[in-house]
Structures are given as structure tokens and as C-alpha cells.
C-alpha positions as a LaTeX table, in Angstrom:
\begin{tabular}{lrrr}
\hline
Residue & $x$ (\AA) & $y$ (\AA) & $z$ (\AA) \\
\hline
Met1 & 106.42 & 78.24 & 86.31 \\
Leu2 & 106.75 & 79.94 & 82.81 \\
Leu3 & 103.67 & 82.16 & 83.25 \\
Met4 & 105.16 & 84.73 & 85.34 \\
Pro5 & 108.15 & 85.39 & 83.53 \\
Arg6 & 106.26 & 85.60 & 80.39 \\
Leu7 & 103.77 & 88.16 & 81.60 \\
Val8 & 106.68 & 90.26 & 82.98 \\
Gly9 & 108.68 & 89.90 & 79.55 \\
Arg10 & 105.29 & 90.92 & 77.94 \\
Ile11 & 104.91 & 93.87 & 80.09 \\
Lys12 & 108.40 & 95.14 & 80.00 \\
Arg13 & 107.98 & 95.46 & 76.01 \\
Leu14 & 105.16 & 97.78 & 76.04 \\
Pro15 & 107.10 & 100.78 & 75.21 \\
Pro16 & 105.82 & 104.02 & 77.03 \\
Pro17 & 103.99 & 106.47 & 74.86 \\
Asp18 & 106.19 & 109.13 & 72.94 \\
Arg19 & 104.89 & 111.78 & 75.49 \\
Leu20 & 106.47 & 109.77 & 78.59 \\
Arg21 & 109.43 & 108.25 & 76.86 \\
Ser22 & 111.96 & 110.89 & 78.10 \\
Phe23 & 110.74 & 110.96 & 81.64 \\
Asp24 & 112.53 & 107.72 & 82.61 \\
Leu25 & 109.83 & 106.42 & 84.78 \\
Ala26 & 110.52 & 103.74 & 87.07 \\
Pro27 & 108.31 & 101.19 & 88.87 \\
Arg28 & 107.78 & 103.41 & 91.82 \\
His29 & 106.51 & 106.12 & 89.16 \\
Leu30 & 104.23 & 103.75 & 87.60 \\
Ser31 & 102.46 & 102.44 & 90.82 \\
Leu32 & 101.93 & 106.09 & 92.11 \\
Leu33 & 100.45 & 107.06 & 88.66 \\
Ser34 & 98.39 & 103.91 & 88.47 \\
Leu35 & 96.87 & 104.68 & 91.71 \\
Leu36 & 96.12 & 108.21 & 90.75 \\
Leu37 & 94.53 & 106.91 & 87.45 \\
Leu38 & 92.43 & 104.53 & 89.14 \\
Asp39 & 91.43 & 106.40 & 92.31 \\
Gly40 & 91.48 & 109.90 & 91.31 \\
Pro41 & 93.71 & 112.90 & 93.04 \\
Gln42 & 94.85 & 112.31 & 96.60 \\
Thr43 & 96.85 & 113.56 & 99.31 \\
Val44 & 100.48 & 112.38 & 99.92 \\
Ser45 & 99.42 & 110.60 & 103.08 \\
Arg46 & 96.56 & 108.58 & 101.16 \\
Leu47 & 98.85 & 107.90 & 98.44 \\
Ala48 & 101.41 & 106.60 & 100.90 \\
Glu49 & 98.89 & 104.51 & 102.44 \\
Gly50 & 97.83 & 102.96 & 99.12 \\
Leu51 & 101.43 & 102.28 & 98.08 \\
Ser52 & 102.51 & 100.99 & 101.62 \\
Leu53 & 105.50 & 103.44 & 101.44 \\
Ala54 & 106.53 & 106.22 & 104.02 \\
Pro55 & 105.00 & 109.66 & 103.12 \\
Thr56 & 108.41 & 111.07 & 102.88 \\
Thr57 & 109.21 & 108.46 & 100.16 \\
Val58 & 105.99 & 109.42 & 98.38 \\
Ser59 & 106.70 & 113.04 & 98.70 \\
Leu60 & 109.83 & 112.51 & 97.13 \\
Ile61 & 108.43 & 110.57 & 94.12 \\
Val62 & 105.79 & 113.25 & 93.67 \\
Gly63 & 108.45 & 115.79 & 93.66 \\
Glu64 & 110.24 & 114.05 & 90.77 \\
Leu65 & 107.10 & 113.43 & 88.80 \\
Ser66 & 106.19 & 117.31 & 89.29 \\
Arg67 & 109.42 & 118.49 & 88.09 \\
Lys68 & 108.92 & 116.34 & 85.03 \\
Gly69 & 105.50 & 117.99 & 84.56 \\
Val70 & 103.61 & 114.67 & 84.98 \\
Val71 & 101.91 & 115.38 & 88.14 \\
Val72 & 100.55 & 118.50 & 89.66 \\
Arg73 & 99.97 & 119.58 & 93.38 \\
Arg74 & 97.08 & 121.95 & 94.03 \\
Glu75 & 95.49 & 123.28 & 97.37 \\
Asp76 & 92.82 & 121.22 & 98.97 \\
Glu77 & 89.85 & 123.22 & 98.93 \\
Thr78 & 88.69 & 122.00 & 102.35 \\
Asp79 & 92.04 & 122.41 & 104.06 \\
Arg80 & 94.32 & 124.77 & 102.71 \\
Arg81 & 97.47 & 123.21 & 104.48 \\
Arg82 & 97.05 & 120.15 & 102.46 \\
Arg83 & 98.10 & 119.37 & 98.94 \\
Ile84 & 96.25 & 117.28 & 96.32 \\
Ile85 & 98.34 & 115.27 & 93.93 \\
Asp86 & 96.75 & 114.59 & 90.36 \\
Ile87 & 98.11 & 113.54 & 87.02 \\
Asp88 & 98.83 & 116.79 & 84.86 \\
Ala89 & 96.14 & 117.24 & 82.30 \\
Asp90 & 98.67 & 117.13 & 79.39 \\
Ser91 & 100.14 & 113.91 & 80.59 \\
Arg92 & 96.82 & 111.92 & 81.63 \\
Pro93 & 95.87 & 110.74 & 78.08 \\
Ala94 & 99.26 & 109.33 & 77.62 \\
Ile95 & 99.20 & 107.60 & 80.96 \\
Ser96 & 95.79 & 106.38 & 80.58 \\
Gln97 & 96.79 & 104.80 & 77.24 \\
Trp98 & 99.69 & 103.21 & 78.56 \\
Leu99 & 98.45 & 101.94 & 81.98 \\
Ser100 & 94.63 & 101.43 & 81.41 \\
Pro101 & 94.99 & 98.18 & 79.27 \\
Gly102 & 96.71 & 96.67 & 82.63 \\
Ala103 & 94.02 & 97.90 & 85.00 \\
Arg104 & 91.18 & 96.35 & 82.70 \\
Ala105 & 92.96 & 92.98 & 82.39 \\
Trp106 & 93.23 & 92.74 & 86.33 \\
Arg107 & 89.60 & 93.67 & 86.50 \\
His108 & 88.35 & 91.32 & 83.71 \\
Ala109 & 90.45 & 88.65 & 85.54 \\
Leu110 & 89.45 & 89.13 & 88.87 \\
Ala111 & 85.74 & 90.04 & 88.26 \\
Pro112 & 84.50 & 86.62 & 88.72 \\
Leu113 & 86.24 & 85.75 & 91.87 \\
Thr114 & 84.79 & 86.12 & 95.30 \\
Asp115 & 86.51 & 88.53 & 97.72 \\
Ala116 & 88.27 & 85.37 & 99.24 \\
Gln117 & 89.31 & 84.25 & 96.07 \\
Arg118 & 90.66 & 87.66 & 94.96 \\
Arg119 & 92.84 & 87.80 & 98.35 \\
Leu120 & 93.98 & 84.48 & 97.64 \\
Val121 & 95.52 & 85.75 & 94.45 \\
Val122 & 97.16 & 88.81 & 95.92 \\
Asp123 & 98.54 & 86.78 & 99.11 \\
Thr124 & 99.96 & 84.35 & 96.68 \\
Leu125 & 101.67 & 86.86 & 94.31 \\
Arg126 & 103.05 & 88.56 & 97.58 \\
Ala127 & 104.10 & 85.05 & 98.84 \\
Tyr128 & 105.91 & 84.55 & 95.36 \\
Glu129 & 107.44 & 88.21 & 95.46 \\
Thr130 & 108.91 & 87.44 & 98.99 \\
Ala131 & 110.16 & 83.94 & 98.08 \\
Phe132 & 111.90 & 85.13 & 94.68 \\
Phe133 & 113.55 & 88.03 & 96.80 \\
Ala134 & 114.51 & 85.70 & 99.65 \\
Ala135 & 116.14 & 83.32 & 96.83 \\
Ser136 & 117.98 & 86.05 & 95.14 \\
Gly137 & 119.55 & 87.20 & 98.29 \\
Asp138 & 117.81 & 90.66 & 98.60 \\
Ala139 & 116.71 & 91.57 & 102.07 \\
Glu140 & 113.09 & 92.12 & 100.93 \\
Pro141 & 110.93 & 93.14 & 97.98 \\
Glu142 & 110.55 & 96.75 & 97.28 \\
Thr143 & 107.09 & 97.61 & 98.63 \\
Glu144 & 104.86 & 99.02 & 95.80 \\
Gly145 & 101.38 & 98.79 & 97.21 \\
Pro146 & 98.79 & 96.59 & 98.78 \\
Gly147 & 98.07 & 94.64 & 95.72 \\
\hline
\end{tabular}
């Protein structure tokens, strides 16, 4: 019972690097940036799929981050109608410094597990999230991705 609040409290105390502090980044921004950091440049559609959000919502988040200079949009070399979203080169070191320890910790914790065990961990966290929001009176949790 005490583990989740302790983990969340620790994570919330990690201050963003100086370069990112003035950007007022919200969880929706961090999820998108984490996906770009871990999986590389992507289209809005692919980001939307990975975050389990509507493409219009992702497009709005990308727009916010683009105006702040955190992400860049460039033309897709194979299809000039599509735009590829990536972390801006000047922001990448700060974002990596801030978000990579969490990604490494998840990889370390999940590495010894089988696929079925990993699925159980993700499903359990989702069940906790759903139950938490139901108990708090919120209609549903904010969808931030597949796990």
C-alpha cells in the first residue's frame, strides 16, 4: 500500500533540468517525450497509437512542444505529406538526462520477467489506475499510453 505513493513522491521530487524548467511540462508532454526518446522520431499517427490518444490531441501536444522549441517537425523523406516529430537537438541532452534514469529502471526491473509476467505488471498497474480514479469520482484516468 505504501509503495506507490512513495514511488510517485520520489518521481515528483525530481526537478526538471534547468533547460526545461521554464517550459511547464505536464505529464502529457513527458509521455510524448519519453516515447520519442525511447523509440526515436515518429509521425503524429504513430505517436497517437503509442500514447493511446487521438491524433488531434497528439497534434495539439506536439504544437505546444514545438512552440517551446522542445520538439521539431520535419518532412518525411519517403512521403512529403507526412511530418516526422523528433526532440530538438538542443533539448535532447536535458530530456535524456531527466527521463533516461526512469527508462533504465523499468528495463532493469522488467528484464528478468517473461512476456506474460510483464503483461501482468502492466495490467495490474492499469487496474490500480482505473480503481483509483473510480474511487476518487473521476470518470476515467487520463490515457497516457499502452504501458
